[in-house]
Amino acid sequence: GQGVDEPLSATGFRQAEAAGLFLSNVKFTHVFSSDLLRAKQTAATILGKNKFCKDLEIKYDTRLRERKYGVAEGRPLTDLKAMAKAAGEQCPSFTPSGGETLDEVRERARDFFEFLCQLAVELEQKEQDMHGAASRSSGTSEEQFVFPWTNHCSETELTSGNGEASKTLDANILVVSHGAYMRNWIGYFVSDLNCALPTNLTKSQLSSVSPNTGVSHFIIKLENGNLLKPEITCVCLNQDSHL
């Protein structure tokens, strides 16, 4: 949850370093992290292994915090399940006293995602104002957008039918957050925004919480800067081959 702000364990640091090596050839334009210590340390460790953006500023955002669990925070998961059972409900839909509802978490995710979309549109407009649309991809090395999990998905999923996709990203954003929060964010993508999913993804995979440092990759297209209808493609979900 939010109230227990513990640092990463030794295992957590090893996992973060493995994720950093896994992502070391990806050039990010922006990095956002939850302001909770475990996420901040994960983001810093990942960037520390990166070949292109070790010095990129990490921006911390409270909207990326884990779900708030109220009276259940700092207690074993079995206690939360017992509370839910006593209330005649099941996890994760159960909300402990003082905690956040799933709708409240999803609203935070929606607000942050819309902020990212606005950021991308402003970047594209700035680029066009400076150089004209024809030179958007100039000076961008294609290898900087090579993602390490391309062997795990089809080329169609990665490019969404556009062979130039890897060269014309206006923003390539790393977001470091938390398991329950990310599950809600992905649920928002799928149920509200009709996110296209990998064909081999099962329902149980879609509803499961990511393993620590699991990597999910989404391609977002905003046709003509239209913030109301983002086209979202999930390339991979909770990828953990680096662990």
mmCIF file of N, CA and C in Angstrom, residues 119-191:
data_model
loop_
_atom_site.group_PDB
_atom_site.id
_atom_site.type_symbol
_atom_site.label_atom_id
_atom_site.label_comp_id
_atom_site.label_asym_id
_atom_site.label_seq_id
_atom_site.Cartn_x
_atom_site.Cartn_y
_atom_site.Cartn_z
ATOM 1 N N LEU A 119 1.159 15.238 -22.941
ATOM 2 C CA LEU A 119 2.601 15.448 -23.045
ATOM 3 C C LEU A 119 3.102 15.054 -24.435
ATOM 4 N N ALA A 120 2.662 13.899 -24.930
ATOM 5 C CA ALA A 120 3.100 13.415 -26.243
ATOM 6 C C ALA A 120 2.634 14.339 -27.359
ATOM 7 N N VAL A 121 1.397 14.808 -27.269
ATOM 8 C CA VAL A 121 0.868 15.714 -28.298
ATOM 9 C C VAL A 121 1.656 17.026 -28.320
ATOM 10 N N GLU A 122 1.958 17.539 -27.146
ATOM 11 C CA GLU A 122 2.726 18.785 -27.073
ATOM 12 C C GLU A 122 4.132 18.603 -27.637
ATOM 13 N N LEU A 123 4.737 17.427 -27.396
ATOM 14 C CA LEU A 123 6.064 17.147 -27.951
ATOM 15 C C LEU A 123 6.027 17.117 -29.471
ATOM 16 N N GLU A 124 4.997 16.476 -30.024
ATOM 17 C CA GLU A 124 4.878 16.387 -31.480
ATOM 18 C C GLU A 124 4.694 17.778 -32.082
ATOM 19 N N GLN A 125 3.842 18.581 -31.453
ATOM 20 C CA GLN A 125 3.603 19.929 -31.968
ATOM 21 C C GLN A 125 4.873 20.773 -31.907
ATOM 22 N N LYS A 126 5.628 20.623 -30.821
ATOM 23 C CA LYS A 126 6.875 21.379 -30.664
ATOM 24 C C LYS A 126 7.877 20.968 -31.733
ATOM 25 N N GLU A 127 7.956 19.662 -31.996
ATOM 26 C CA GLU A 127 8.877 19.140 -33.003
ATOM 27 C C GLU A 127 8.521 19.672 -34.391
ATOM 28 N N GLN A 128 7.232 19.686 -34.684
ATOM 29 C CA GLN A 128 6.794 20.177 -35.987
ATOM 30 C C GLN A 128 7.037 21.679 -36.120
ATOM 31 N N ASP A 129 6.819 22.398 -35.048
ATOM 32 C CA ASP A 129 7.064 23.844 -35.088
ATOM 33 C C ASP A 129 8.533 24.155 -35.330
ATOM 34 N N MET A 130 9.409 23.327 -34.738
ATOM 35 C CA MET A 130 10.846 23.591 -34.845
ATOM 36 C C MET A 130 11.425 23.182 -36.196
ATOM 37 N N HIS A 131 11.019 22.014 -36.695
ATOM 38 C CA HIS A 131 11.693 21.455 -37.856
ATOM 39 C C HIS A 131 10.777 21.133 -39.029
ATOM 40 N N GLY A 132 9.482 21.146 -38.800
ATOM 41 C CA GLY A 132 8.584 20.680 -39.848
ATOM 42 C C GLY A 132 8.389 19.178 -39.732
ATOM 43 N N ALA A 133 7.242 18.716 -40.136
ATOM 44 C CA ALA A 133 6.887 17.308 -39.949
ATOM 45 C C ALA A 133 7.831 16.361 -40.671
ATOM 46 N N ALA A 134 8.450 16.802 -41.745
ATOM 47 C CA ALA A 134 9.265 15.898 -42.568
ATOM 48 C C ALA A 134 10.508 15.401 -41.847
ATOM 49 N N SER A 135 10.973 16.153 -40.870
ATOM 50 C CA SER A 135 12.239 15.771 -40.234
ATOM 51 C C SER A 135 12.056 15.186 -38.846
ATOM 52 N N ARG A 136 10.868 14.718 -38.547
ATOM 53 C CA ARG A 136 10.613 14.196 -37.202
ATOM 54 C C ARG A 136 11.568 13.091 -36.797
ATOM 55 N N SER A 137 11.911 12.223 -37.770
ATOM 56 C CA SER A 137 12.729 11.065 -37.406
ATOM 57 C C SER A 137 14.218 11.305 -37.618
ATOM 58 N N SER A 138 14.590 12.495 -38.053
ATOM 59 C CA SER A 138 15.998 12.745 -38.340
ATOM 60 C C SER A 138 16.830 12.676 -37.072
ATOM 61 N N GLY A 139 17.971 12.060 -37.180
ATOM 62 C CA GLY A 139 18.875 11.992 -36.034
ATOM 63 C C GLY A 139 18.499 10.940 -35.017
ATOM 64 N N THR A 140 17.444 10.202 -35.268
ATOM 65 C CA THR A 140 17.030 9.153 -34.330
ATOM 66 C C THR A 140 17.574 7.823 -34.803
ATOM 67 N N SER A 141 18.460 7.235 -34.033
ATOM 68 C CA SER A 141 19.011 5.937 -34.390
ATOM 69 C C SER A 141 17.962 4.866 -34.139
ATOM 70 N N GLU A 142 17.711 4.055 -35.151
ATOM 71 C CA GLU A 142 16.663 3.043 -35.022
ATOM 72 C C GLU A 142 16.950 2.094 -33.869
ATOM 73 N N GLU A 143 18.215 1.813 -33.615
ATOM 74 C CA GLU A 143 18.557 0.839 -32.576
ATOM 75 C C GLU A 143 18.132 1.307 -31.189
ATOM 76 N N GLN A 144 17.950 2.605 -31.028
ATOM 77 C CA GLN A 144 17.581 3.122 -29.721
ATOM 78 C C GLN A 144 16.142 2.772 -29.345
ATOM 79 N N PHE A 145 15.352 2.339 -30.316
ATOM 80 C CA PHE A 145 13.987 1.940 -30.021
ATOM 81 C C PHE A 145 13.786 0.437 -30.221
ATOM 82 N N VAL A 146 14.877 -0.311 -30.206
ATOM 83 C CA VAL A 146 14.771 -1.766 -30.303
ATOM 84 C C VAL A 146 14.424 -2.320 -28.925
ATOM 85 N N PHE A 147 13.283 -2.981 -28.832
ATOM 86 C CA PHE A 147 12.836 -3.485 -27.546
ATOM 87 C C PHE A 147 13.264 -4.942 -27.384
ATOM 88 N N PRO A 148 13.694 -5.318 -26.202
ATOM 89 C CA PRO A 148 14.303 -6.649 -26.019
ATOM 90 C C PRO A 148 13.333 -7.808 -26.106
ATOM 91 N N TRP A 149 12.036 -7.529 -26.119
ATOM 92 C CA TRP A 149 11.073 -8.625 -26.138
ATOM 93 C C TRP A 149 10.479 -8.845 -27.527
ATOM 94 N N THR A 150 11.110 -8.298 -28.566
ATOM 95 C CA THR A 150 10.547 -8.458 -29.914
ATOM 96 C C THR A 150 10.484 -9.922 -30.332
ATOM 97 N N ASN A 151 11.301 -10.765 -29.731
ATOM 98 C CA ASN A 151 11.239 -12.191 -30.034
ATOM 99 C C ASN A 151 9.992 -12.847 -29.441
ATOM 100 N N HIS A 152 9.338 -12.127 -28.538
ATOM 101 C CA HIS A 152 8.182 -12.696 -27.844
ATOM 102 C C HIS A 152 6.861 -12.237 -28.456
ATOM 103 N N CYS A 153 6.916 -11.478 -29.526
ATOM 104 C CA CYS A 153 5.683 -11.003 -30.146
ATOM 105 C C CYS A 153 5.900 -10.915 -31.647
ATOM 106 N N SER A 154 4.820 -10.764 -32.369
ATOM 107 C CA SER A 154 4.944 -10.678 -33.821
ATOM 108 C C SER A 154 5.336 -9.259 -34.220
ATOM 109 N N GLU A 155 5.953 -9.152 -35.370
ATOM 110 C CA GLU A 155 6.345 -7.832 -35.880
ATOM 111 C C GLU A 155 5.115 -6.961 -36.091
ATOM 112 N N THR A 156 3.982 -7.603 -36.418
ATOM 113 C CA THR A 156 2.749 -6.854 -36.626
ATOM 114 C C THR A 156 2.326 -6.146 -35.341
ATOM 115 N N GLU A 157 2.434 -6.863 -34.218
ATOM 116 C CA GLU A 157 2.047 -6.266 -32.941
ATOM 117 C C GLU A 157 2.947 -5.083 -32.588
ATOM 118 N N LEU A 158 4.235 -5.228 -32.904
ATOM 119 C CA LEU A 158 5.185 -4.182 -32.513
ATOM 120 C C LEU A 158 4.998 -2.911 -33.320
ATOM 121 N N THR A 159 4.699 -3.060 -34.607
ATOM 122 C CA THR A 159 4.624 -1.880 -35.464
ATOM 123 C C THR A 159 3.193 -1.435 -35.724
ATOM 124 N N SER A 160 2.225 -2.271 -35.372
ATOM 125 C CA SER A 160 0.816 -1.970 -35.618
ATOM 126 C C SER A 160 0.567 -1.601 -37.075
ATOM 127 N N GLY A 161 1.243 -2.329 -37.970
ATOM 128 C CA GLY A 161 1.016 -2.108 -39.389
ATOM 129 C C GLY A 161 1.806 -0.957 -39.966
ATOM 130 N N ASN A 162 2.613 -0.328 -39.160
ATOM 131 C CA ASN A 162 3.396 0.812 -39.655
ATOM 132 C C ASN A 162 4.870 0.486 -39.490
ATOM 133 N N GLY A 163 5.543 0.184 -40.581
ATOM 134 C CA GLY A 163 6.945 -0.223 -40.527
ATOM 135 C C GLY A 163 7.874 0.837 -39.999
ATOM 136 N N GLU A 164 7.405 2.086 -39.962
ATOM 137 C CA GLU A 164 8.254 3.183 -39.496
ATOM 138 C C GLU A 164 8.064 3.478 -38.017
ATOM 139 N N ALA A 165 7.255 2.684 -37.351
ATOM 140 C CA ALA A 165 6.885 3.002 -35.966
ATOM 141 C C ALA A 165 8.103 3.176 -35.067
ATOM 142 N N SER A 166 9.109 2.324 -35.269
ATOM 143 C CA SER A 166 10.261 2.375 -34.377
ATOM 144 C C SER A 166 11.073 3.652 -34.561
ATOM 145 N N LYS A 167 10.860 4.350 -35.671
ATOM 146 C CA LYS A 167 11.672 5.542 -35.959
ATOM 147 C C LYS A 167 10.944 6.840 -35.622
ATOM 148 N N THR A 168 9.641 6.782 -35.442
ATOM 149 C CA THR A 168 8.893 8.021 -35.339
ATOM 150 C C THR A 168 8.145 8.187 -34.022
ATOM 151 N N LEU A 169 8.650 7.544 -32.977
ATOM 152 C CA LEU A 169 8.027 7.732 -31.678
ATOM 153 C C LEU A 169 8.271 9.160 -31.198
ATOM 154 N N ASP A 170 7.199 9.860 -30.845
ATOM 155 C CA ASP A 170 7.358 11.198 -30.298
ATOM 156 C C ASP A 170 7.804 11.131 -28.843
ATOM 157 N N ALA A 171 7.406 10.074 -28.164
ATOM 158 C CA ALA A 171 7.808 9.885 -26.772
ATOM 159 C C ALA A 171 7.939 8.392 -26.513
ATOM 160 N N ASN A 172 8.916 8.027 -25.721
ATOM 161 C CA ASN A 172 9.116 6.632 -25.326
ATOM 162 C C ASN A 172 9.267 6.649 -23.809
ATOM 163 N N ILE A 173 8.187 6.390 -23.121
ATOM 164 C CA ILE A 173 8.078 6.730 -21.697
ATOM 165 C C ILE A 173 8.156 5.492 -20.812
ATOM 166 N N LEU A 174 9.063 5.535 -19.855
ATOM 167 C CA LEU A 174 9.156 4.487 -18.842
ATOM 168 C C LEU A 174 8.350 4.923 -17.616
ATOM 169 N N VAL A 175 7.451 4.062 -17.176
ATOM 170 C CA VAL A 175 6.650 4.347 -15.983
ATOM 171 C C VAL A 175 6.900 3.234 -14.968
ATOM 172 N N VAL A 176 7.310 3.596 -13.766
ATOM 173 C CA VAL A 176 7.571 2.623 -12.701
ATOM 174 C C VAL A 176 6.512 2.806 -11.619
ATOM 175 N N SER A 177 5.716 1.756 -11.404
ATOM 176 C CA SER A 177 4.635 1.870 -10.427
ATOM 177 C C SER A 177 4.529 0.580 -9.621
ATOM 178 N N HIS A 178 3.318 0.137 -9.337
ATOM 179 C CA HIS A 178 3.086 -0.964 -8.404
ATOM 180 C C HIS A 178 2.058 -1.942 -8.965
ATOM 181 N N GLY A 179 2.065 -3.174 -8.437
ATOM 182 C CA GLY A 179 1.273 -4.255 -8.993
ATOM 183 C C GLY A 179 -0.223 -4.026 -9.057
ATOM 184 N N ALA A 180 -0.845 -3.711 -7.928
ATOM 185 C CA ALA A 180 -2.299 -3.543 -7.918
ATOM 186 C C ALA A 180 -2.707 -2.323 -8.741
ATOM 187 N N TYR A 181 -1.909 -1.276 -8.670
ATOM 188 C CA TYR A 181 -2.191 -0.071 -9.457
ATOM 189 C C TYR A 181 -2.130 -0.379 -10.949
ATOM 190 N N MET A 182 -1.063 -1.086 -11.375
ATOM 191 C CA MET A 182 -0.901 -1.385 -12.788
ATOM 192 C C MET A 182 -2.008 -2.307 -13.302
ATOM 193 N N ARG A 183 -2.449 -3.222 -12.466
ATOM 194 C CA ARG A 183 -3.550 -4.096 -12.889
ATOM 195 C C ARG A 183 -4.802 -3.262 -13.173
ATOM 196 N N ASN A 184 -5.050 -2.261 -12.347
ATOM 197 C CA ASN A 184 -6.202 -1.389 -12.571
ATOM 198 C C ASN A 184 -6.024 -0.534 -13.821
ATOM 199 N N TRP A 185 -4.801 -0.041 -14.035
ATOM 200 C CA TRP A 185 -4.513 0.772 -15.219
ATOM 201 C C TRP A 185 -4.750 -0.062 -16.490
ATOM 202 N N ILE A 186 -4.246 -1.291 -16.495
ATOM 203 C CA ILE A 186 -4.419 -2.162 -17.658
ATOM 204 C C ILE A 186 -5.902 -2.483 -17.860
ATOM 205 N N GLY A 187 -6.623 -2.668 -16.760
ATOM 206 C CA GLY A 187 -8.066 -2.882 -16.844
ATOM 207 C C GLY A 187 -8.769 -1.705 -17.495
ATOM 208 N N TYR A 188 -8.318 -0.500 -17.186
ATOM 209 C CA TYR A 188 -8.860 0.720 -17.805
ATOM 210 C C TYR A 188 -8.574 0.722 -19.305
ATOM 211 N N PHE A 189 -7.355 0.365 -19.686
ATOM 212 C CA PHE A 189 -6.990 0.286 -21.101
ATOM 213 C C PHE A 189 -7.918 -0.670 -21.856
ATOM 214 N N VAL A 190 -8.160 -1.837 -21.256
ATOM 215 C CA VAL A 190 -8.906 -2.886 -21.947
ATOM 216 C C VAL A 190 -10.402 -2.585 -21.975
ATOM 217 N N SER A 191 -10.978 -2.242 -20.816
ATOM 218 C CA SER A 191 -12.436 -2.099 -20.733
ATOM 219 C C SER A 191 -12.930 -0.751 -21.242
#
